[in-house]
XYZ file of C-alpha atoms in Angstrom:
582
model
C 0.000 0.000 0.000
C 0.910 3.829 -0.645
C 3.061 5.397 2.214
C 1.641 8.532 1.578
C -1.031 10.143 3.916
C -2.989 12.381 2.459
C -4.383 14.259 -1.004
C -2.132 17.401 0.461
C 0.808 15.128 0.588
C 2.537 17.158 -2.368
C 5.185 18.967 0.027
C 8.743 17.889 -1.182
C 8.904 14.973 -3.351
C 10.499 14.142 -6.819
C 8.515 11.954 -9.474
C 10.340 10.003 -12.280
C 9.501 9.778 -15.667
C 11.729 8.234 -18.171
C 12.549 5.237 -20.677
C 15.136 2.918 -20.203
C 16.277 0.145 -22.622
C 14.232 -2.644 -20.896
C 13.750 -6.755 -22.235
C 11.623 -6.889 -25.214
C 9.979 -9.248 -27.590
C 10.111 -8.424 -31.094
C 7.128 -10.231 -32.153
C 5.032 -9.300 -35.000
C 1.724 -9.956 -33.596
C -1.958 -8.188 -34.139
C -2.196 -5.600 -31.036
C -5.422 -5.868 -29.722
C -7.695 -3.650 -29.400
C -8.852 -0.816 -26.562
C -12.189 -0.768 -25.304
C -13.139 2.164 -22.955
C -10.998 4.304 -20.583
C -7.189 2.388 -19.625
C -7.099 3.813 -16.288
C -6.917 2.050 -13.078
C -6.443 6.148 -11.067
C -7.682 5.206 -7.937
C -10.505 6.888 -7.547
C -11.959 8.964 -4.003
C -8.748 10.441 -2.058
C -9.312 13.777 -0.106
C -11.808 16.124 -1.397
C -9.467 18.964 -0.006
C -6.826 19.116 -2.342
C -5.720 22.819 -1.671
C -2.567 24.775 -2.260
C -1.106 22.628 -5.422
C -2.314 23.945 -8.232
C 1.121 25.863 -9.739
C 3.034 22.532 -8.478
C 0.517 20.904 -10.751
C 1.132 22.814 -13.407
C 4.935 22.712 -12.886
C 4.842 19.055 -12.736
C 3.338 18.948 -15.994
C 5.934 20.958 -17.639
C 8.173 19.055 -16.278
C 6.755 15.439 -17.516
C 6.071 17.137 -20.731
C 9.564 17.812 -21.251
C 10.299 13.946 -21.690
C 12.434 13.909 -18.982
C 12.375 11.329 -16.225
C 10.654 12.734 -13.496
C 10.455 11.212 -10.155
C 8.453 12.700 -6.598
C 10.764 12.704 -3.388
C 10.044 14.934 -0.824
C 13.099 17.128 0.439
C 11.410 17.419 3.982
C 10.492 14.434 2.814
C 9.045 11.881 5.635
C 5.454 10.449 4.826
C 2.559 12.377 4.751
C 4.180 15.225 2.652
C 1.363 14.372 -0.158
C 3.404 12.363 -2.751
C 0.833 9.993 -3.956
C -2.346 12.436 -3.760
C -0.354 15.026 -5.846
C 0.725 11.874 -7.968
C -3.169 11.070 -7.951
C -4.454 14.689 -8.721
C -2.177 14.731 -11.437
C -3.379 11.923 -13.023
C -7.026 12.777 -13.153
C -6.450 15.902 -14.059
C -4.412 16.067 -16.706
C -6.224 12.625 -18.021
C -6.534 14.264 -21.676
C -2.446 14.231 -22.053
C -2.324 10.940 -21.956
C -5.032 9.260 -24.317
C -3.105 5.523 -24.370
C -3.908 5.270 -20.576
C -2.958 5.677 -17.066
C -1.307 2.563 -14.995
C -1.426 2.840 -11.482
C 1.017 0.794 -9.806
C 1.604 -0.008 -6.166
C 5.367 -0.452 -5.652
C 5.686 -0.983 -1.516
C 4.234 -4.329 -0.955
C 2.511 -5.128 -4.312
C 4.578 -7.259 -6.945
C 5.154 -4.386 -9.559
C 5.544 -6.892 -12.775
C 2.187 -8.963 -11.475
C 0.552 -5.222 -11.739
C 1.432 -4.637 -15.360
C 0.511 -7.720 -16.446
C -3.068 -7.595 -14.799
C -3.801 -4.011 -16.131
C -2.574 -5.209 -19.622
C -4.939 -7.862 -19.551
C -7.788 -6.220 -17.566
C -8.187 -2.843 -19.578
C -6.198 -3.859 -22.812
C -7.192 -7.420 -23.735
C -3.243 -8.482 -23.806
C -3.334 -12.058 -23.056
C 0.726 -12.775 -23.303
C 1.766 -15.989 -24.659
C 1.688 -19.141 -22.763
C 5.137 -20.015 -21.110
C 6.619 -16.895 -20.617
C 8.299 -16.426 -17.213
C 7.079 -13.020 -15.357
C 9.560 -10.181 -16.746
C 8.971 -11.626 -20.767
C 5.171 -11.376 -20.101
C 5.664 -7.518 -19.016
C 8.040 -7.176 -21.716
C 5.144 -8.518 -23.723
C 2.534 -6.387 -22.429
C 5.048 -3.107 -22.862
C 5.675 -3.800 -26.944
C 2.281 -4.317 -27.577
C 0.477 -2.236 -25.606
C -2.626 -0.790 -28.400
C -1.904 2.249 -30.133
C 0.799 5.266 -30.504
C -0.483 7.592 -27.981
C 1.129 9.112 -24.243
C 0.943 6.868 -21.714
C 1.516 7.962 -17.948
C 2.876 4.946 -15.461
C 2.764 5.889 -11.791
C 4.938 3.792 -9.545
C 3.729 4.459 -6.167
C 6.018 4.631 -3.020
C 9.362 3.293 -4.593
C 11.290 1.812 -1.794
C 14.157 0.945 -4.129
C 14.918 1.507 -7.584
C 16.162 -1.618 -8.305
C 12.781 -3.056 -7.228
C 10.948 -1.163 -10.635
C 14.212 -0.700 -12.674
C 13.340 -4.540 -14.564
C 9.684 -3.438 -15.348
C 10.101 0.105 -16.878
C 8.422 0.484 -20.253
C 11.294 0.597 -22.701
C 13.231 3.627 -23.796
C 12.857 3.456 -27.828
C 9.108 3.385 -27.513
C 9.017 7.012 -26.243
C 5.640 7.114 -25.655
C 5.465 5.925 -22.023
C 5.648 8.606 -19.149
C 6.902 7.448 -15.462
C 6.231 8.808 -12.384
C 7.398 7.888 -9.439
C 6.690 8.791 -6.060
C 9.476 8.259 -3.043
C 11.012 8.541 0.058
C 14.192 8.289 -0.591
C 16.097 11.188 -1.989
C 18.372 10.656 -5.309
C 16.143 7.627 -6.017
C 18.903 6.815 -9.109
C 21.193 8.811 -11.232
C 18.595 8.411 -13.934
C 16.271 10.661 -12.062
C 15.183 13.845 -11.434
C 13.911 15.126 -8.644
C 10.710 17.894 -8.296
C 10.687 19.293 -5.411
C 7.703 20.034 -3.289
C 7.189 22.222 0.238
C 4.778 21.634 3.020
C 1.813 24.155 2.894
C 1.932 27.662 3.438
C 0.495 28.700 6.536
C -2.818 30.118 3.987
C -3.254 26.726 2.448
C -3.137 24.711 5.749
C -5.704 27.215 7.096
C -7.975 26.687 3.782
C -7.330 22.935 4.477
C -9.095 23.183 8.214
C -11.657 25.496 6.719
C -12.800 22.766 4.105
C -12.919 20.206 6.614
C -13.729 21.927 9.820
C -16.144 23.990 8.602
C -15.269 28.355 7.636
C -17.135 29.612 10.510
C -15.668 27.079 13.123
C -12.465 27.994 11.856
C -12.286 31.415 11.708
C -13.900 31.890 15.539
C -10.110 30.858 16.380
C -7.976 31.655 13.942
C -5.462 32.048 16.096
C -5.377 29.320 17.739
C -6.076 27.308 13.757
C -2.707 29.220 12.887
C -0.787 27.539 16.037
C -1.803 24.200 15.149
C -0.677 24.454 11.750
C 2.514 25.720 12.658
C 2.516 23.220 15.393
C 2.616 20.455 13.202
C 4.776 22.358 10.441
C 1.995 22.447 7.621
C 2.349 18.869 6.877
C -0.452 17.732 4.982
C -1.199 14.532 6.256
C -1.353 16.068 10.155
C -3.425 18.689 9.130
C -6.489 16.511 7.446
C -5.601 13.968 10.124
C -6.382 16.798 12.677
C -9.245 18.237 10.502
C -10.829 15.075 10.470
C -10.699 14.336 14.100
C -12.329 17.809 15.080
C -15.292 17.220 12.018
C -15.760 14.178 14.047
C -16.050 16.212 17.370
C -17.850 18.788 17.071
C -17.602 19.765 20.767
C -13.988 19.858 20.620
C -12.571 23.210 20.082
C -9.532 24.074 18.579
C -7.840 25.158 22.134
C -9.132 21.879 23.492
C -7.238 20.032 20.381
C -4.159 22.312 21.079
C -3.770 21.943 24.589
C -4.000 18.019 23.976
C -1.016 18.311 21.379
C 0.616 19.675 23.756
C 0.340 17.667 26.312
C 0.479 14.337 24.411
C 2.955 15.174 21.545
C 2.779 12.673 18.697
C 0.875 10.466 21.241
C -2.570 12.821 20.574
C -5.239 10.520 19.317
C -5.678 12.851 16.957
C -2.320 11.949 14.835
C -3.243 8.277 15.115
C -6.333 7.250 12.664
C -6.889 7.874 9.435
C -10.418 8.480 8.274
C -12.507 6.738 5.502
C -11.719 8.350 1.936
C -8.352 10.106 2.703
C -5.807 9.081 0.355
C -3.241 8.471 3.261
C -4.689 4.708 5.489
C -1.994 5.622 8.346
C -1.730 8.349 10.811
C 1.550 10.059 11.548
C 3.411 8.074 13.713
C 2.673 4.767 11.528
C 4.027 6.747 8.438
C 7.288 7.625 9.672
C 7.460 4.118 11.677
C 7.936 2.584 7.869
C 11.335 5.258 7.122
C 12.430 4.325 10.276
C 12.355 0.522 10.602
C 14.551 0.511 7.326
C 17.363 2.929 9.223
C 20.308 1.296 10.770
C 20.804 1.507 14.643
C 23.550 3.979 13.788
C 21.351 6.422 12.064
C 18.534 6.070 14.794
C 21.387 6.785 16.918
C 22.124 9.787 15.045
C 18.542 11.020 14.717
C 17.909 10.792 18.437
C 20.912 12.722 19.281
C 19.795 15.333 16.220
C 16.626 15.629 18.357
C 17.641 17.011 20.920
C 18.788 20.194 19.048
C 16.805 23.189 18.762
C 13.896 23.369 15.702
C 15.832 25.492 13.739
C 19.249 24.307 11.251
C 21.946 22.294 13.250
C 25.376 23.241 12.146
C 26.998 19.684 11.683
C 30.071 21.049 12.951
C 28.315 21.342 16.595
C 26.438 18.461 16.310
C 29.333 15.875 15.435
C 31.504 17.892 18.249
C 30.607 15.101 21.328
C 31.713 12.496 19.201
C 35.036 10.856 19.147
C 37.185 11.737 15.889
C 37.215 7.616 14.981
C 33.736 7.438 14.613
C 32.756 10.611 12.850
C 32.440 9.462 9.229
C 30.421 6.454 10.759
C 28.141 9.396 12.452
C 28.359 11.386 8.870
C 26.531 7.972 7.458
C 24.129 8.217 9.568
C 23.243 11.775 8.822
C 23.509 10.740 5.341
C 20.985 7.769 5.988
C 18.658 10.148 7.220
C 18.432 12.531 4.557
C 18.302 9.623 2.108
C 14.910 8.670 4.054
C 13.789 12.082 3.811
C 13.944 12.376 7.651
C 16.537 15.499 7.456
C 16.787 17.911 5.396
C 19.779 19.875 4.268
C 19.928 23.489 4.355
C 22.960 25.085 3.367
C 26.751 24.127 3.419
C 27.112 22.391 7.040
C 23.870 23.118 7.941
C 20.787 20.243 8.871
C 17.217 20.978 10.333
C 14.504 18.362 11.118
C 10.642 18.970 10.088
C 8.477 19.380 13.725
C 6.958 16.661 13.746
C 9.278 14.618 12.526
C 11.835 15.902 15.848
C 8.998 14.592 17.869
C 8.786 11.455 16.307
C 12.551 11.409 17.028
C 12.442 12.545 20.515
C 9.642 9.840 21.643
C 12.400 7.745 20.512
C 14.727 8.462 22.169
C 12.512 8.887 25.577
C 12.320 4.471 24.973
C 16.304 4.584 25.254
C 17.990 2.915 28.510
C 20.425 5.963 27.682
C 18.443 8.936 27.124
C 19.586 11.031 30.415
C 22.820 10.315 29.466
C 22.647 12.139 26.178
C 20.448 14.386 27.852
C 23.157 15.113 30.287
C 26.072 14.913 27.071
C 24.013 17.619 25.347
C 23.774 20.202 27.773
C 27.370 19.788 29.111
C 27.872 20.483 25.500
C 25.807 23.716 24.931
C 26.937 24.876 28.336
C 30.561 24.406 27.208
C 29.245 27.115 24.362
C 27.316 29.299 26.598
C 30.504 29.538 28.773
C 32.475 31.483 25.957
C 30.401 34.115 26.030
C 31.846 37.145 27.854
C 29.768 40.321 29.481
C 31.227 42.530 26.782
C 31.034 40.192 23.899
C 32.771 41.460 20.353
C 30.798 41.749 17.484
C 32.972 39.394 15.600
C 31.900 36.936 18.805
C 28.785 37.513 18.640
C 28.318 36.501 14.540
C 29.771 33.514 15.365
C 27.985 32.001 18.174
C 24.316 33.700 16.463
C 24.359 29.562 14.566
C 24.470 28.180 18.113
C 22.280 30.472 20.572
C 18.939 28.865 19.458
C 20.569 25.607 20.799
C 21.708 27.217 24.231
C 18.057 28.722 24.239
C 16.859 24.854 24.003
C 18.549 23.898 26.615
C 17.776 26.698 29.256
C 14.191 26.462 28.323
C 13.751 22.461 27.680
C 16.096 20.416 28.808
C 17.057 22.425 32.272
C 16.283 19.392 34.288
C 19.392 18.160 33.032
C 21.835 20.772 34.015
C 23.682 19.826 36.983
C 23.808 22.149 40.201
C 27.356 22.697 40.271
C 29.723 25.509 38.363
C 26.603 27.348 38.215
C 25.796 25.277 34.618
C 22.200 25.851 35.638
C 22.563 29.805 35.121
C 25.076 29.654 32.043
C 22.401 29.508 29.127
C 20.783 32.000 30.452
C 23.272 34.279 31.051
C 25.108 33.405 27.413
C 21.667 34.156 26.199
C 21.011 37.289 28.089
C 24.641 38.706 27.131
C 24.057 37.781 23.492
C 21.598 40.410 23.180
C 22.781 42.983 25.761
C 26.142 42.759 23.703
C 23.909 44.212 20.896
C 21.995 46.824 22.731
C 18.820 44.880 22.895
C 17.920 45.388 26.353
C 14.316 44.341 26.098
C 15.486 40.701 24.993
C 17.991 40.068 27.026
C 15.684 40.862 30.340
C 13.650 37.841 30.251
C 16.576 35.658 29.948
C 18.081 37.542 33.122
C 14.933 37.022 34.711
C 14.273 34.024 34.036
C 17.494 33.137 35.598
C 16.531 34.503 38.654
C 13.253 32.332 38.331
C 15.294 29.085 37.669
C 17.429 29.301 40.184
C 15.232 30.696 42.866
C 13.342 27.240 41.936
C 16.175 25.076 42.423
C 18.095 26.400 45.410
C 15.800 28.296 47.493
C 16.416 31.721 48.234
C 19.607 31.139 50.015
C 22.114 30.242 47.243
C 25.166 32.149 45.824
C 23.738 31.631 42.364
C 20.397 33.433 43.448
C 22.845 36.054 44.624
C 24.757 36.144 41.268
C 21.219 36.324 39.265
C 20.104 39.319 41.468
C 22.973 41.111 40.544
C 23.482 40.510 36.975
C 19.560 41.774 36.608
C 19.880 44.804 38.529
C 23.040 45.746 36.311
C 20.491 45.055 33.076
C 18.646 47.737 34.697
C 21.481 49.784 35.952
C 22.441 49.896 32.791
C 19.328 51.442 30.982
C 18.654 53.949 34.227
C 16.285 52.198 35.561
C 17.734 52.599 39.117
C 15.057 52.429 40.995
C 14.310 48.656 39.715
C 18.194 48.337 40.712
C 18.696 49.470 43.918
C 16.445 46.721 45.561
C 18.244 43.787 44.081
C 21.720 44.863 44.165
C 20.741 45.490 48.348
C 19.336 41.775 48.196
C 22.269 40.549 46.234
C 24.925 42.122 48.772
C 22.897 41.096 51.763
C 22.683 37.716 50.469
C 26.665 37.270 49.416
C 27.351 38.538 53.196
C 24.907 35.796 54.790
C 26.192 33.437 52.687
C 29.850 33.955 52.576
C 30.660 36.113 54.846
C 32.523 40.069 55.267
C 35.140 39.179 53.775
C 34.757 37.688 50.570
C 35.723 39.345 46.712
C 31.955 38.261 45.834
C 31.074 40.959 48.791
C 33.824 43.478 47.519
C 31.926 42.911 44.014
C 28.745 43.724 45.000
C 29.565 46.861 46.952
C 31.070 48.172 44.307
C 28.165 47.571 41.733
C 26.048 49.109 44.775
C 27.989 52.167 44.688
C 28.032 52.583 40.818
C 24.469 52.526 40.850
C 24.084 55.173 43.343
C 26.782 57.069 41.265
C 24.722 57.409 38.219
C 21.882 58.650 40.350
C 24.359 61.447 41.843
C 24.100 60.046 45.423
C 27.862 60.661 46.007
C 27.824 60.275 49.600
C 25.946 56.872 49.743
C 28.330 55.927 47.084
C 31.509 56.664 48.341
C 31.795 54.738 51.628
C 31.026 51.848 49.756
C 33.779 52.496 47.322
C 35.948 52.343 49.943
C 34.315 49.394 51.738
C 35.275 48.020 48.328
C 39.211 48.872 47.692
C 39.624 48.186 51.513
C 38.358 44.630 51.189
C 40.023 43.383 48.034
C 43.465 44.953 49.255
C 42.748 42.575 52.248
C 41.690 39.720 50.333
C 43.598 39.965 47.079
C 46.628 42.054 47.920
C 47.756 45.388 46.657
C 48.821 43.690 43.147
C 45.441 42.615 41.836
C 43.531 43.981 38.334
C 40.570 44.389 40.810
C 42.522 46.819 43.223
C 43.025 48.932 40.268
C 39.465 48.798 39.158
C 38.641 49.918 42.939
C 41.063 52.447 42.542
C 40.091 54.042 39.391
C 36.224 53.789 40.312
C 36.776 56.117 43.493
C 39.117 58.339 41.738
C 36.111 58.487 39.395
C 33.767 59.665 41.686
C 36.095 62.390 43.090
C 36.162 63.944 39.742
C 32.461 63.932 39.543
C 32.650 66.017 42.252
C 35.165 67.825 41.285
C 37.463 67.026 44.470
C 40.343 66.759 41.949
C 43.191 66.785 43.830
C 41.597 63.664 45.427
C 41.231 61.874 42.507
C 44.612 62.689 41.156
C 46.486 60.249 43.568
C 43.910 57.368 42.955
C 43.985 57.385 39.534
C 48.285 57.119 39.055
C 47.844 54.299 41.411
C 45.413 52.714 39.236
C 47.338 53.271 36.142
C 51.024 51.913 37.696
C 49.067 49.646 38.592
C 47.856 48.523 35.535
């Protein structure tokens, strides 16, 4: 039976046409004669075939080019719409091909048993008695009635070699194949055509014809985050479509929140409905791609899940494994594209379809090792996050823009992982929080400050030097874009806390009196600031010695102040010890 899932199915796959020198039997025979239609199209298929029409058309300037032709999907896993855009295609451009239309299902069905049934069935060929299988469709091909177009379909090609025998032959020229696929580069004798997942106003038009316009439109919203949900694959969108036409109680917030909760466990991905093109649901599509992989690929895709949805560079992604067994790993990258389970952006650059990283990640949740490439992951973001520095360059910053959506994943999904120590808990955040205060964008680097705060507050309690260190790095976010008045109250709570928790003397305490006192600086509260800058150069003088970088910061902060206040001759002093210093 077909892999594919549904009449939308059309999002990224290649079709083959072509005509290759196959066995034939030069027999001079009578060719019989045609009665009615040859078609065997199946017929029914999803009445809610939206958002193909120019790949229609393109298709069809691309089969009437001669060329071979075959569908593969670049995002390619099931459910794209391969065979319904195969299917569309073939009933409606029916008047191109006037010598008929062979339907053939290539997955389980024997392909050569096919031809020779249709030939008989719709032609009248009754091959000669004797023949063995391949010189009865060998038969069938050279005397198949007439001189007009004829289109073949091959359904769901596994395997080239499993059709390769029972193509029409090439000197005919009359025969047109189409294939539809999985795999990508079916053959070097193929071409590919390419097709995308929805747009986000066909998947919408999708749930309108099936869900009803007015149902749909009361929460658009909400119709938009499911489709984007489930990436605008065809197949998940009738599938879902379906289930709410079937429920009419069930609004689209209930269906979302049940995604949500139950992944690509929902009920809703699981059945297919009576006349869809597709007979699986998600999960059992993709199950067929992935059976066929080798435990090395599965190995690879589970670790790929893991990532961020957005590209992977490969360069990351290959980093936590040993140098002997990276071309193995770069097979089974390979393995997965070839099963249309990964898709390759650019030069060093991979990205999984939603879905299909859900697929992968209930995988890898069955694993006896899953925490520990849980755990392997984020020590290997966190490495990342760690080179970020609080005034980060801008070359710095292009190169680590590739990664942050990975160190975003991991403070935001996969934080039960992060251990408690070297403050690896706070690191994406604060990597992430840097990132865009490096660039001025204050307003997106405060929720990753706060939400530092929140996640660490959570996992320590309120008494913990990381709490401390979280205080202080948000109240210098605010510092820094004069809101002092949000500042003030956590760089107090920050100080109080280093003292309970490490004591007076302690460079963490010297640290946070100085912030203190810049703060109060800025606001022109000299006198509240300037005990404290002493407080400051006294204490790390104690703790650090007079030959320390941070003496001459405490130095050069007080002199500073002085000349704010224009007690120059004050300052003088403190800032040619700072710079002999230095």
């Amino acid at each position: 039976m077909s892999e594919s899932i549904s009449a939308r199915d059309v999002t990224n796959s290649q079709l083959i046409v072509g005509n290759n020198n196959r066995l034939t039997i030069n027999e001079a025979a009578p060719q019989p004669q045609r009665t009615g239609e040859a078609s065997n199209v199946p017929g029914g298929g999803s009445q809610t075939f939206v958002g193909r029409d120019e790949t229609l058309t393109q298709l069809h300037e691309r089969l009437s080019s001669g060329n071979a032709v075959a569908i593969t999907a670049i995002q390619g896993m099931g459910g794209i719409g391969k065979t319904e855009l195969a299917r569309q295609y073939a009933r409606q451009y029916a008047a191109s091909y006037p010598g008929g239309r062979c339907w053939l299902q290539a997955r389980e069905l024997d392909v050569a048993s096919q031809i020779v049934a249709f030939a008989k069935v719709y032609l009248q060929i009754e091959p000669p008695e004797g023949l063995e299988l391949p010189a009865q469709v060998a038969y069938c091909w050279s005397h198949w009635p007439g001189s007009e177009r004829v289109l073949v379909v091959y359904d769901d090609v596994t395997a080239y070699e499993r059709v390769e025998d029972f193509l029409p032959p090439e000197e005919s020229g009359r025969f047109v194949m189409l294939m539809t696929t999985r795999r990508q580069n079916l053959a070097v004798a193929v071409d590919s055509f390419e097709i995308e997942v929805l747009s986000e106003q066909a998947a919408l038009e999708l749930l309108k014809q099936i869900v009803g316009e007015a149902r749909t439109a009361a929460e658009l919203e909400t119709a938009k985050a499911i489709c984007e949900w489930v990436g605008y694959l065809p197949l998940a969108l009738e599938l879902l479509g379906q289930y709410l036409r079937q429920k009419p109680d069930v609004t689209y917030q209930k269906l979302q929140g049940r995604l949500e909760a139950q992944r690509t466990e929902a009920r809703a991905l699981q059945k297919a409905y009576p006349g869809m093109t597709g007979k699986l649901g998600v999960i059992e599509a993709f199950e067929l791609s992935w059976k066929a992989l080798s435990e090395d690929a599965q190995d690879v895709a589970c670790w790929l899940s893991l990532f961020a949805l957005t590209p992977i560079p490969w360069e990351l992604a290959e980093s936590a494994v040993e140098e002997a067994e990276k071309e193995d790993f770069e097979d089974g990258r390979d393995a997965l594209i070839g099963r249309s389970f990964l898709r390759r952006m650019e030069q060093g650059s991979y990205q999984l379809h939603q879905l299909v990283r859900e697929y992968f990640l209930a995988k890898l949740a069955q694993r006896e090792d899953a925490n520990e490439l849980r755990r392997a992951y984020c020590q290997l973001i966190v490495a990342l996050a760690r080179q970020m520095p609080n005034s980060p360059t801008r070359e710095l910053l292009l190169r680590l823009t590739p990664v942050m959506p990975h160190i975003a994943e991991v403070a935001t999904s996969w934080r039960e992982w992060l251990s408690d120590e070297d403050n690896e808990l706070a690191w994406p955040f604060i990597a992430m929080a840097r990132f865009y205060q490096g660039q001025g964008a204050y307003a997106l680097a405060e929720p990753w400050y706060a939400g530092c705060l929140e996640a660490t507050q959570n996992r320590f309690g309120e008494d913990h030097p990381d709490v401390a260190s979280s205080l202080n790095n948000l109240a210098g976010l605010y510092r820094s874009q004069g809101r002092y008045e949000q500042a003030e109250p956590l760089y107090i709570q920050a100080l109080d806390l280093w003292r309970k928790l490490l004591g007076e003397d302690h460079p963490d305490v010297a640290t946070s009196l100085n912030n203190l006192a810049l703060l109060y600086e800025s606001q022109g509260r000299y006198e509240q600031a300037e005990p404290l800058y002493i407080q400051a150069l006294d204490l790390s003088r104690k703790l650090l010695g007079e030959d320390h970088p941070n003496v001459a910061t405490s130095l050069n902060n007080l002199a500073l102040l002085y000349e704010s206040q224009g007690r120059y001759e004050q300052a003088e002093p403190l800032y040619i010890q700072a710079l002999d210093l230095w």
